[in-house]
Amino acid sequence: MDLDAIKMIWMRDLIRHFRDRVRLLGSITRPVLWLLIMGTGLRAAFNVQGISYTHFIFPGIIAMNLIFSAMMSTISIIWDREFGFLREILVSPIPRSSIVLGKALSGATVAFIEGLFVLAFAPVIKIHIPFVNLLLLLPLMFLLGFVCTTLGIVIAARMTSFEGFGVISNFVIMPLFFLSGAMFPIDNLPHWISFVVRINPLTYGVDLLRWETLGIRSFALHHDLIFLIVFAFVMLSIGVFEFNKTN
Amino acid sequence: MSDLAIEVRNLKKHFGQVIAVDDISFEVKKTEVFGFLGPNGAGKTTTINILCTLLLPGAGEAKVNGFNVLTSPNEVRKSIGIIFQDPSLDERLTAYENLNFHGMIYHLPAKERASRIREVLDMVGLYSKKDNIVRTFSGGMKRRLEIARGLMHCPKILFLDEPTTGLDPQTRQHIWDYILNLSRKDKITIFLTTHYMDEAEICERVGIIDHGKIVALDSPGALSSKYNVPSLNDVFLEVTGRDIREEGSDDKAHLSEFLRAKIKLK
């Protein structure tokens, strides 16, 4: 592990992120659209487990902002390849694992911050989160951002074009989001959907966030955590393998 | 062994059916200024990419600063600085940030980083622009900044892949004065490629590569007298000239084929 290099990659991505104001705008409008418009519109139709629909999807919308910004942050890998900066990194004496870890941490940080934008809506829709739960929620949001970034890294490392990444990430983000229990309860689903839901990392992330914000869950806490950590570890390993390829 | 900066033995590399580097061998001594010349597609950049560990050798052996590129790539990476043919700066960052991050990945302590940044930026005349975003720089300024970055960590061997392509004569002159001064003062080995033969005349030795094979290897003066021509430019045309024309006509054939296909589509 090379701490200087991890720090460098992390800092660079954050500087770049916050210089791009348009991206920040997207991360604020997304929760407003979903939470206030979808949530309010569907509230009359659904009442899940005795909880109002706006409340039910709240942790799901946090997870959505996390996965969107995490995946989008990894587009910088394609960007760097296209504009040459990746070569500057690859000819330097940085262990490839540190490059991947630095990327995963910067993506997780950006995702975490964008997740906070959604969390700030909690008082607006009258969700009260006890202080202890809030303290637990923050690291869990970071963890979920980290997990999503590692998935993005594996996809971006294999992609050669921005367009391709856009297609793939939508092809990945939307199904993961819809099949994560973010929008509807995952109990009593048809068999084939239930299977996809169970191998979807976002399911366990949403479950953790819902437990801390609303106090309801579908799986045991250690079950959620173990799945997420193992998933991130596998993705990191594949990412390092991809970066180590030199033809 | 100890006085060699670069050793290449029977190096081969192919991409699919295309042989990019075909069994080449050469050596570059420490502190030497070595020019690696050849027409487009001759195998120059492939060779540089192998020497700086971006590509694995297909067969044969390459050592840089005594380290094998295959078995100790990280030691090689620590020894070298590279100025790429295509830009590799982060254009969204300032000049200072680009250099500062470079210093971080080469483990220069913070204090030394600041002083080295000042030194190299002064040298390329960009210190007053240090807080400007690189995207706003002209092509020449970007090149100068890349050169500053390549030198920041005091590499033993500096690779320059067509460092002056697309620059005006003033900037070219400035960059070469600087590079030559550096090789004398700091005893850095310089391995460069260029298309400008007048620039290659300043090299102590040149190797000319064509179709993946080394076709000439000596000092510019010795090559001129060997082929009995007045300049390196003539030597270059003598050993590679016919092939360029063939490649040129090939390109034309490809181009017209491409255009025909386009027109048919319409």
Short mmCIF file of C-alpha atoms in Angstrom, two decimals:
data_model
loop_
_atom_site.label_atom_id
_atom_site.label_comp_id
_atom_site.label_asym_id
_atom_site.label_seq_id
_atom_site.Cartn_x
_atom_site.Cartn_y
_atom_site.Cartn_z
CA MET A 1 0.00 0.00 0.00
CA ASP A 2 1.22 3.44 -0.95
CA LEU A 3 -0.50 6.06 1.21
CA ASP A 4 0.93 9.06 -0.69
CA ALA A 5 -0.43 7.72 -3.94
CA ILE A 6 -3.84 6.87 -2.48
CA LYS A 7 -4.05 10.38 -1.05
CA MET A 8 -3.02 11.90 -4.37
CA ILE A 9 -5.66 10.03 -6.35
CA TRP A 10 -8.30 10.80 -3.74
CA MET A 11 -7.47 14.54 -3.60
CA ARG A 12 -7.29 14.89 -7.36
CA ASP A 13 -10.72 13.35 -7.88
CA LEU A 14 -12.28 15.53 -5.19
CA ILE A 15 -10.77 18.73 -6.63
CA ARG A 16 -12.04 17.79 -10.05
CA HIS A 17 -15.45 16.91 -8.71
CA PHE A 18 -16.03 20.15 -6.87
CA ARG A 19 -14.82 22.24 -9.80
CA ASP A 20 -17.65 20.75 -11.84
CA ARG A 21 -20.72 22.69 -10.67
CA VAL A 22 -23.12 21.07 -13.12
CA ARG A 23 -22.59 17.67 -11.55
CA LEU A 24 -23.47 19.07 -8.14
CA LEU A 25 -26.71 20.41 -9.57
CA GLY A 26 -27.67 16.92 -10.78
CA SER A 27 -27.11 15.40 -7.39
CA ILE A 28 -29.52 17.88 -5.79
CA THR A 29 -32.29 17.73 -8.40
CA ARG A 30 -32.38 13.91 -8.40
CA PRO A 31 -33.64 13.52 -4.81
CA VAL A 32 -36.05 16.42 -5.20
CA LEU A 33 -37.61 14.78 -8.25
CA TRP A 34 -37.90 11.33 -6.73
CA LEU A 35 -38.66 12.10 -3.15
CA LEU A 36 -40.97 15.06 -3.42
CA ILE A 37 -42.67 14.33 -6.73
CA MET A 38 -42.70 10.51 -6.98
CA GLY A 39 -43.05 10.05 -3.26
CA THR A 40 -45.84 12.54 -2.87
CA GLY A 41 -47.62 11.41 -6.02
CA LEU A 42 -47.63 7.73 -5.07
CA ARG A 43 -48.33 8.29 -1.41
CA ALA A 44 -52.06 8.10 -1.95
CA ALA A 45 -51.77 4.77 -3.79
CA PHE A 46 -49.39 2.90 -1.51
CA ASN A 47 -49.03 2.44 2.15
CA VAL A 48 -46.21 0.04 2.88
CA GLN A 49 -46.08 -1.82 6.18
CA GLY A 50 -47.96 1.03 7.81
CA ILE A 51 -45.40 3.56 6.64
CA SER A 52 -46.13 6.39 4.23
CA TYR A 53 -44.67 5.82 0.78
CA THR A 54 -42.48 8.94 0.92
CA HIS A 55 -40.92 7.61 4.09
CA PHE A 56 -40.59 4.10 2.67
CA ILE A 57 -38.55 5.21 -0.35
CA PHE A 58 -36.41 7.73 1.57
CA PRO A 59 -33.52 5.32 2.33
CA GLY A 60 -33.85 4.03 -1.25
CA ILE A 61 -33.37 7.55 -2.60
CA ILE A 62 -30.25 7.97 -0.46
CA ALA A 63 -28.99 4.71 -1.98
CA MET A 64 -29.88 5.98 -5.45
CA ASN A 65 -27.80 9.13 -5.05
CA LEU A 66 -24.98 6.98 -3.67
CA ILE A 67 -24.94 4.56 -6.60
CA PHE A 68 -25.37 7.28 -9.23
CA SER A 69 -22.52 9.45 -8.01
CA ALA A 70 -20.32 6.43 -7.23
CA MET A 71 -20.69 5.03 -10.74
CA MET A 72 -20.31 8.45 -12.36
CA SER A 73 -17.12 9.12 -10.41
CA THR A 74 -15.50 6.11 -12.06
CA ILE A 75 -16.02 7.65 -15.49
CA SER A 76 -12.80 9.54 -14.68
CA ILE A 77 -10.96 6.27 -15.42
CA ILE A 78 -12.18 6.37 -19.03
CA TRP A 79 -11.57 10.10 -19.13
CA ASP A 80 -7.98 9.60 -17.97
CA ARG A 81 -7.38 6.89 -20.53
CA GLU A 82 -8.80 9.03 -23.33
CA PHE A 83 -6.86 12.17 -22.37
CA GLY A 84 -3.59 10.51 -21.51
CA PHE A 85 -3.41 11.15 -17.78
CA LEU A 86 -3.71 7.43 -17.06
CA ARG A 87 -0.27 6.92 -18.64
CA GLU A 88 1.23 9.41 -16.20
CA ILE A 89 -0.19 7.23 -13.42
CA LEU A 90 0.76 3.90 -15.00
CA VAL A 91 4.45 4.76 -15.60
CA SER A 92 4.84 5.97 -12.03
CA PRO A 93 5.97 3.58 -9.32
CA ILE A 94 2.52 3.28 -7.71
CA PRO A 95 1.30 -0.22 -6.88
CA ARG A 96 -1.78 -0.91 -9.03
CA SER A 97 -3.73 -1.83 -5.91
CA SER A 98 -3.20 1.70 -4.57
CA ILE A 99 -4.56 3.23 -7.77
CA VAL A 100 -7.72 1.15 -7.45
CA LEU A 101 -8.09 1.80 -3.72
CA GLY A 102 -7.57 5.55 -4.21
CA LYS A 103 -10.29 5.58 -6.86
CA ALA A 104 -12.66 3.58 -4.67
CA LEU A 105 -12.12 5.94 -1.72
CA SER A 106 -12.60 9.09 -3.79
CA GLY A 107 -15.77 7.68 -5.36
CA ALA A 108 -17.04 6.69 -1.91
CA THR A 109 -16.33 10.18 -0.57
CA VAL A 110 -18.12 11.91 -3.42
CA ALA A 111 -21.06 9.49 -3.13
CA PHE A 112 -21.20 10.02 0.64
CA ILE A 113 -21.42 13.80 0.21
CA GLU A 114 -24.17 13.45 -2.38
CA GLY A 115 -25.97 11.04 -0.08
CA LEU A 116 -25.91 13.77 2.57
CA PHE A 117 -27.89 16.02 0.21
CA VAL A 118 -30.73 13.50 0.37
CA LEU A 119 -30.36 13.00 4.10
CA ALA A 120 -30.89 16.74 4.52
CA PHE A 121 -34.45 16.23 3.25
CA ALA A 122 -35.34 14.06 6.27
CA PRO A 123 -36.82 16.96 8.29
CA VAL A 124 -38.68 18.22 5.21
CA ILE A 125 -40.63 14.96 4.88
CA LYS A 126 -40.86 14.64 8.68
CA ILE A 127 -38.60 11.67 9.28
CA HIS A 128 -36.99 11.83 12.68
CA ILE A 129 -33.73 9.90 12.93
CA PRO A 130 -32.42 9.38 16.48
CA PHE A 131 -28.88 10.66 17.01
CA VAL A 132 -27.41 7.18 17.59
CA ASN A 133 -28.92 5.90 14.36
CA LEU A 134 -27.57 8.94 12.53
CA LEU A 135 -24.06 8.13 13.78
CA LEU A 136 -24.43 4.58 12.47
CA LEU A 137 -26.04 5.71 9.24
CA LEU A 138 -23.11 7.87 8.11
CA PRO A 139 -20.46 5.12 7.97
CA LEU A 140 -22.99 2.80 6.34
CA MET A 141 -23.62 5.38 3.62
CA PHE A 142 -19.87 5.60 3.07
CA LEU A 143 -19.64 1.82 2.90
CA LEU A 144 -22.42 1.58 0.34
CA GLY A 145 -20.79 4.36 -1.73
CA PHE A 146 -17.53 2.40 -1.58
CA VAL A 147 -19.20 -0.83 -2.70
CA CYS A 148 -20.91 0.89 -5.64
CA THR A 149 -17.65 2.58 -6.69
CA THR A 150 -15.79 -0.74 -6.78
CA LEU A 151 -18.46 -2.06 -9.15
CA GLY A 152 -18.07 1.09 -11.29
CA ILE A 153 -14.29 0.63 -11.40
CA VAL A 154 -14.61 -2.90 -12.74
CA ILE A 155 -16.99 -1.70 -15.47
CA ALA A 156 -14.96 1.42 -16.34
CA ALA A 157 -11.67 -0.51 -16.48
CA ARG A 158 -13.09 -2.62 -19.30
CA MET A 159 -14.79 0.18 -21.22
CA THR A 160 -13.11 2.18 -23.94
CA SER A 161 -15.67 4.90 -24.66
CA PHE A 162 -17.78 7.38 -22.74
CA GLU A 163 -20.86 6.41 -24.72
CA GLY A 164 -20.32 2.76 -23.88
CA PHE A 165 -19.99 3.57 -20.22
CA GLY A 166 -23.17 5.65 -20.29
CA VAL A 167 -25.13 2.76 -21.77
CA ILE A 168 -23.65 0.13 -19.47
CA SER A 169 -24.00 2.16 -16.33
CA ASN A 170 -27.66 2.88 -17.04
CA PHE A 171 -28.06 -0.76 -17.89
CA VAL A 172 -26.58 -1.55 -14.47
CA ILE A 173 -27.74 1.31 -12.25
CA MET A 174 -31.44 1.23 -13.08
CA PRO A 175 -31.99 -2.54 -12.67
CA LEU A 176 -29.90 -2.57 -9.49
CA PHE A 177 -31.96 0.31 -8.17
CA PHE A 178 -35.38 -1.10 -9.10
CA LEU A 179 -34.48 -4.58 -7.83
CA SER A 180 -33.07 -3.46 -4.50
CA GLY A 181 -36.21 -2.94 -2.49
CA ALA A 182 -35.75 0.80 -2.81
CA MET A 183 -39.15 1.31 -4.44
CA PHE A 184 -41.21 -1.62 -3.15
CA PRO A 185 -40.95 -4.26 -0.41
CA ILE A 186 -39.00 -7.34 -1.45
CA ASP A 187 -41.07 -9.90 0.43
CA ASN A 188 -43.47 -12.06 -1.63
CA LEU A 189 -41.83 -11.34 -4.98
CA PRO A 190 -41.94 -13.89 -7.86
CA HIS A 191 -39.13 -16.39 -7.69
CA TRP A 192 -36.92 -15.00 -10.52
CA ILE A 193 -37.07 -11.42 -9.24
CA SER A 194 -36.37 -12.60 -5.73
CA PHE A 195 -33.19 -14.30 -6.97
CA VAL A 196 -31.88 -11.11 -8.62
CA VAL A 197 -32.77 -9.09 -5.54
CA ARG A 198 -30.73 -11.44 -3.38
CA ILE A 199 -27.52 -11.12 -5.43
CA ASN A 200 -27.88 -7.35 -5.73
CA PRO A 201 -25.50 -5.50 -3.38
CA LEU A 202 -27.80 -2.50 -3.32
CA THR A 203 -30.51 -4.66 -1.67
CA TYR A 204 -28.35 -5.07 1.42
CA GLY A 205 -27.31 -1.41 1.36
CA VAL A 206 -30.92 -0.24 1.20
CA ASP A 207 -31.77 -2.69 3.97
CA LEU A 208 -29.10 -1.20 6.23
CA LEU A 209 -30.13 2.38 5.46
CA ARG A 210 -33.80 1.54 6.04
CA TRP A 211 -32.99 -0.03 9.40
CA GLU A 212 -31.16 3.10 10.57
CA THR A 213 -33.71 5.60 9.22
CA LEU A 214 -37.06 3.83 9.72
CA GLY A 215 -36.24 0.91 12.01
CA ILE A 216 -37.44 -1.82 9.59
CA ARG A 217 -35.38 -4.43 7.80
CA SER A 218 -35.58 -7.65 5.80
CA PHE A 219 -32.23 -9.31 6.64
CA ALA A 220 -30.02 -9.67 9.69
CA LEU A 221 -27.49 -6.85 10.04
CA HIS A 222 -24.42 -9.12 9.83
CA HIS A 223 -25.90 -10.71 6.71
CA ASP A 224 -26.08 -7.25 5.02
CA LEU A 225 -22.59 -6.25 6.13
CA ILE A 226 -20.89 -9.50 5.17
CA PHE A 227 -22.45 -9.47 1.70
CA LEU A 228 -21.36 -5.86 1.06
CA ILE A 229 -17.81 -6.34 2.33
CA VAL A 230 -17.27 -9.56 0.38
CA PHE A 231 -18.72 -7.96 -2.75
CA ALA A 232 -16.39 -4.92 -2.46
CA PHE A 233 -13.40 -7.19 -1.89
CA VAL A 234 -14.17 -9.26 -4.99
CA MET A 235 -14.68 -6.14 -7.12
CA LEU A 236 -11.43 -4.57 -5.83
CA SER A 237 -9.53 -7.73 -6.73
CA ILE A 238 -10.96 -7.77 -10.25
CA GLY A 239 -10.17 -4.05 -10.55
CA VAL A 240 -6.53 -4.57 -9.56
CA PHE A 241 -6.30 -7.45 -12.02
CA GLU A 242 -7.64 -5.24 -14.82
CA PHE A 243 -5.17 -2.45 -14.00
CA ASN A 244 -2.29 -4.92 -13.95
CA LYS A 245 -2.85 -5.97 -17.55
CA THR A 246 -0.06 -4.64 -19.75
CA ASN A 247 -0.67 -6.80 -22.83
CA MET B 1 26.84 -3.34 -17.30
CA SER B 2 27.19 -0.52 -14.80
CA ASP B 3 27.82 2.19 -17.40
CA LEU B 4 24.75 1.27 -19.45
CA ALA B 5 21.49 3.18 -19.00
CA ILE B 6 19.50 1.08 -21.46
CA GLU B 7 20.17 -2.42 -22.77
CA VAL B 8 17.93 -3.99 -25.38
CA ARG B 9 18.61 -7.55 -26.59
CA ASN B 10 16.67 -9.26 -29.38
CA LEU B 11 13.51 -7.40 -28.44
CA LYS B 12 10.36 -8.40 -30.32
CA LYS B 13 6.76 -7.23 -30.10
CA HIS B 14 3.80 -7.91 -32.32
CA PHE B 15 0.15 -6.92 -32.21
CA GLY B 16 -1.87 -9.68 -33.85
CA GLN B 17 -0.37 -10.14 -37.31
CA VAL B 18 1.50 -6.83 -37.27
CA ILE B 19 5.13 -6.99 -36.18
CA ALA B 20 5.90 -3.66 -34.50
CA VAL B 21 9.40 -4.42 -33.20
CA ASP B 22 11.37 -7.15 -34.92
CA ASP B 23 14.39 -8.47 -33.04
CA ILE B 24 16.20 -5.23 -32.19
CA SER B 25 19.29 -4.83 -30.01
CA PHE B 26 21.02 -1.66 -28.88
CA GLU B 27 22.62 -0.03 -25.86
CA VAL B 28 22.57 3.49 -24.49
CA LYS B 29 25.41 4.58 -22.21
CA LYS B 30 24.82 6.58 -19.05
CA THR B 31 24.65 10.38 -19.63
CA GLU B 32 24.41 9.82 -23.40
CA VAL B 33 21.97 11.75 -25.58
CA PHE B 34 20.54 9.05 -27.84
CA GLY B 35 18.21 9.74 -30.75
CA PHE B 36 15.77 7.05 -31.87
CA LEU B 37 14.58 7.90 -35.36
CA GLY B 38 12.27 6.36 -37.90
CA PRO B 39 9.25 7.02 -40.09
CA ASN B 40 5.75 6.89 -38.66
CA GLY B 41 4.77 3.39 -37.60
CA ALA B 42 8.37 2.18 -37.59
CA GLY B 43 8.22 0.93 -34.00
CA LYS B 44 9.60 3.92 -32.06
CA THR B 45 6.71 4.45 -29.69
CA THR B 46 6.26 0.70 -29.15
CA THR B 47 9.92 0.48 -28.10
CA ILE B 48 9.54 3.44 -25.72
CA ASN B 49 6.36 1.97 -24.26
CA ILE B 50 8.19 -1.31 -23.57
CA LEU B 51 11.14 0.52 -21.99
CA CYS B 52 8.85 2.52 -19.70
CA THR B 53 6.83 -0.60 -18.70
CA LEU B 54 3.55 0.33 -20.38
CA LEU B 55 3.85 -2.69 -22.68
CA LEU B 56 5.32 -6.10 -22.01
CA PRO B 57 8.09 -7.28 -24.36
CA GLY B 58 6.94 -10.07 -26.69
CA ALA B 59 10.35 -11.74 -26.64
CA GLY B 60 13.93 -10.73 -25.81
CA GLU B 61 15.15 -8.61 -22.95
CA ALA B 62 15.11 -4.91 -22.05
CA LYS B 63 16.92 -3.38 -19.09
CA VAL B 64 16.62 0.22 -17.93
CA ASN B 65 19.06 1.56 -15.34
CA GLY B 66 20.13 -2.07 -14.82
CA PHE B 67 16.59 -3.28 -14.04
CA ASN B 68 14.70 -5.72 -16.21
CA VAL B 69 11.39 -4.22 -17.40
CA LEU B 70 9.72 -7.59 -17.04
CA THR B 71 10.88 -8.64 -13.59
CA SER B 72 11.35 -5.31 -11.76
CA PRO B 73 9.01 -2.81 -13.43
CA ASN B 74 8.69 -0.69 -10.29
CA GLU B 75 12.47 -0.15 -10.08
CA VAL B 76 12.41 0.89 -13.75
CA ARG B 77 9.53 3.29 -13.08
CA LYS B 78 11.46 4.93 -10.25
CA SER B 79 14.45 5.52 -12.53
CA ILE B 80 12.73 7.20 -15.45
CA GLY B 81 10.93 10.35 -16.48
CA ILE B 82 8.80 10.47 -19.62
CA ILE B 83 7.50 13.17 -21.87
CA PHE B 84 4.87 11.48 -24.00
CA GLN B 85 4.07 12.12 -27.63
CA ASP B 86 0.45 12.90 -26.70
CA PRO B 87 -0.40 15.18 -23.80
CA SER B 88 -0.83 13.46 -20.44
CA LEU B 89 -1.53 16.40 -18.13
CA ASP B 90 -4.73 16.73 -16.15
CA GLU B 91 -6.19 19.72 -17.95
CA ARG B 92 -8.79 20.40 -15.24
CA LEU B 93 -6.10 21.05 -12.65
CA THR B 94 -3.75 24.00 -12.29
CA ALA B 95 -0.10 23.75 -13.31
CA TYR B 96 0.86 23.70 -9.64
CA GLU B 97 -1.58 20.89 -8.80
CA ASN B 98 -0.31 18.78 -11.69
CA LEU B 99 3.25 19.06 -10.41
CA ASN B 100 2.32 18.69 -6.77
CA PHE B 101 0.46 15.43 -7.45
CA HIS B 102 3.37 14.21 -9.54
CA GLY B 103 5.67 14.90 -6.59
CA MET B 104 3.34 13.00 -4.28
CA ILE B 105 3.36 9.83 -6.34
CA TYR B 106 7.17 9.95 -6.52
CA HIS B 107 7.33 10.42 -2.73
CA LEU B 108 9.00 13.82 -2.59
CA PRO B 109 8.49 15.25 0.91
CA ALA B 110 6.17 18.30 1.01
CA LYS B 111 8.98 20.83 1.56
CA GLU B 112 11.13 19.46 -1.23
CA ARG B 113 8.06 19.32 -3.45
CA ALA B 114 7.42 23.03 -3.10
CA SER B 115 11.02 23.95 -3.86
CA ARG B 116 11.28 21.53 -6.80
CA ILE B 117 8.04 22.88 -8.28
CA ARG B 118 9.40 26.41 -8.09
CA GLU B 119 12.68 25.24 -9.67
CA VAL B 120 11.19 23.39 -12.63
CA LEU B 121 8.50 25.99 -13.28
CA ASP B 122 11.10 28.76 -13.30
CA MET B 123 13.16 26.72 -15.68
CA VAL B 124 10.38 26.41 -18.25
CA GLY B 125 9.20 29.97 -17.58
CA LEU B 126 5.77 29.09 -16.21
CA TYR B 127 6.06 30.08 -12.56
CA SER B 128 3.83 33.12 -12.98
CA LYS B 129 1.14 30.83 -14.46
CA LYS B 130 1.28 28.22 -11.73
CA ASP B 131 -2.28 28.76 -10.51
CA ASN B 132 -3.89 28.76 -13.94
CA ILE B 133 -5.96 25.79 -15.11
CA VAL B 134 -3.94 23.83 -17.67
CA ARG B 135 -6.84 23.82 -20.15
CA THR B 136 -6.24 27.54 -20.73
CA PHE B 137 -2.59 26.95 -21.76
CA SER B 138 -1.32 27.03 -25.35
CA GLY B 139 0.20 23.89 -26.88
CA GLY B 140 3.73 25.12 -26.22
CA MET B 141 2.98 25.94 -22.60
CA LYS B 142 1.50 22.50 -22.03
CA ARG B 143 4.60 20.87 -23.53
CA ARG B 144 6.85 22.96 -21.29
CA LEU B 145 4.77 22.00 -18.29
CA GLU B 146 5.05 18.31 -19.23
CA ILE B 147 8.80 18.66 -19.49
CA ALA B 148 8.88 20.34 -16.08
CA ARG B 149 6.82 17.49 -14.68
CA GLY B 150 9.01 14.79 -16.26
CA LEU B 151 12.06 16.30 -14.59
CA MET B 152 10.56 17.06 -11.23
CA HIS B 153 11.55 13.82 -9.53
CA CYS B 154 15.15 13.99 -10.88
CA PRO B 155 14.97 10.86 -13.07
CA LYS B 156 18.15 9.05 -14.10
CA ILE B 157 16.87 8.53 -17.62
CA LEU B 158 14.57 10.86 -19.48
CA PHE B 159 12.44 9.58 -22.38
CA LEU B 160 11.21 12.19 -24.83
CA ASP B 161 8.79 10.96 -27.47
CA GLU B 162 8.64 13.68 -30.14
CA PRO B 163 8.79 16.44 -27.54
CA THR B 164 8.81 19.32 -30.01
CA THR B 165 6.15 18.24 -32.52
CA GLY B 166 3.79 21.09 -33.29
CA LEU B 167 5.84 23.75 -31.51
CA ASP B 168 7.10 27.03 -32.96
CA PRO B 169 10.86 27.40 -33.63
CA GLN B 170 11.38 29.63 -30.57
CA THR B 171 9.86 27.09 -28.19
CA ARG B 172 11.73 24.24 -29.88
CA GLN B 173 15.02 26.07 -29.48
CA HIS B 174 14.25 26.86 -25.87
CA ILE B 175 13.34 23.26 -25.06
CA TRP B 176 16.45 21.81 -26.72
CA ASP B 177 18.78 24.30 -25.02
CA TYR B 178 17.22 23.28 -21.80
CA ILE B 179 17.45 19.54 -22.41
CA LEU B 180 21.09 19.70 -23.51
CA ASN B 181 22.02 21.83 -20.55
CA LEU B 182 20.34 19.30 -18.33
CA SER B 183 22.17 16.31 -19.73
CA ARG B 184 25.49 18.10 -19.17
CA LYS B 185 24.74 19.55 -15.77
CA ASP B 186 22.74 16.81 -14.09
CA LYS B 187 24.21 13.87 -16.02
CA ILE B 188 20.83 12.59 -17.12
CA THR B 189 20.64 10.02 -19.89
CA ILE B 190 18.35 11.21 -22.66
CA PHE B 191 16.49 8.92 -25.03
CA LEU B 192 14.53 10.89 -27.59
CA THR B 193 12.55 10.41 -30.75
CA THR B 194 11.96 13.17 -33.27
CA HIS B 195 10.99 13.75 -36.88
CA TYR B 196 13.20 16.82 -37.16
CA MET B 197 16.59 15.66 -38.39
CA ASP B 198 18.25 18.96 -37.51
CA GLU B 199 17.28 18.25 -33.91
CA ALA B 200 18.68 14.73 -34.11
CA GLU B 201 22.09 16.13 -35.15
CA ILE B 202 22.65 17.17 -31.53
CA CYS B 203 22.50 13.54 -30.37
CA GLU B 204 25.74 11.77 -29.56
CA ARG B 205 24.42 8.66 -31.28
CA VAL B 206 21.30 7.84 -33.25
CA GLY B 207 19.55 4.60 -34.08
CA ILE B 208 17.28 4.54 -37.13
CA ILE B 209 14.45 2.02 -37.01
CA ASP B 210 12.25 1.03 -39.93
CA HIS B 211 9.68 -1.74 -40.19
CA GLY B 212 10.61 -2.77 -36.66
CA LYS B 213 14.31 -3.29 -37.46
CA ILE B 214 17.29 -1.11 -36.67
CA VAL B 215 18.80 -0.10 -40.03
CA ALA B 216 21.52 2.31 -38.84
CA LEU B 217 23.21 2.91 -35.48
CA ASP B 218 26.09 5.33 -34.94
CA SER B 219 26.96 8.99 -34.34
CA PRO B 220 25.38 11.43 -36.83
CA GLY B 221 28.84 12.34 -38.15
CA ALA B 222 29.90 8.72 -38.65
CA LEU B 223 26.63 7.92 -40.43
CA SER B 224 27.03 10.90 -42.78
CA SER B 225 30.51 9.78 -43.80
CA LYS B 226 29.48 6.13 -44.05
CA TYR B 227 26.73 6.93 -46.55
CA ASN B 228 28.82 9.76 -48.01
CA VAL B 229 26.06 12.36 -47.67
CA PRO B 230 26.23 15.84 -46.08
CA SER B 231 23.59 15.51 -43.32
CA LEU B 232 21.63 13.14 -41.11
CA ASN B 233 18.53 14.03 -43.08
CA ASP B 234 20.15 12.49 -46.18
CA VAL B 235 21.23 9.45 -44.20
CA PHE B 236 17.64 9.04 -43.03
CA LEU B 237 16.29 9.25 -46.59
CA GLU B 238 19.04 6.93 -47.80
CA VAL B 239 18.14 4.13 -45.36
CA THR B 240 14.35 4.60 -45.16
CA GLY B 241 13.37 6.77 -48.12
CA ARG B 242 11.93 4.18 -50.49
CA ASP B 243 9.79 2.70 -47.77
CA ILE B 244 8.20 6.02 -46.94
CA ARG B 245 6.99 6.34 -50.51
CA GLU B 246 5.54 2.85 -50.38
CA GLU B 247 3.78 3.61 -47.14
CA GLY B 248 2.55 6.88 -48.62
CA SER B 249 0.94 5.15 -51.59
CA ASP B 250 -0.52 2.54 -49.27
CA ASP B 251 -2.08 5.30 -47.23
CA LYS B 252 -3.52 6.83 -50.37
CA ALA B 253 -5.00 3.51 -51.41
CA HIS B 254 -6.55 3.12 -47.96
CA LEU B 255 -7.90 6.64 -48.04
CA SER B 256 -9.55 6.31 -51.41
CA GLU B 257 -10.99 2.95 -50.41
CA PHE B 258 -12.36 4.57 -47.28
CA LEU B 259 -13.86 7.46 -49.24
CA ARG B 260 -15.43 5.08 -51.74
CA ALA B 261 -17.06 3.14 -48.93
CA LYS B 262 -18.39 6.41 -47.48
CA ILE B 263 -19.86 7.53 -50.79
CA LYS B 264 -21.52 4.17 -51.32
CA LEU B 265 -23.16 4.47 -47.95
CA LYS B 266 -24.70 7.76 -48.97
#
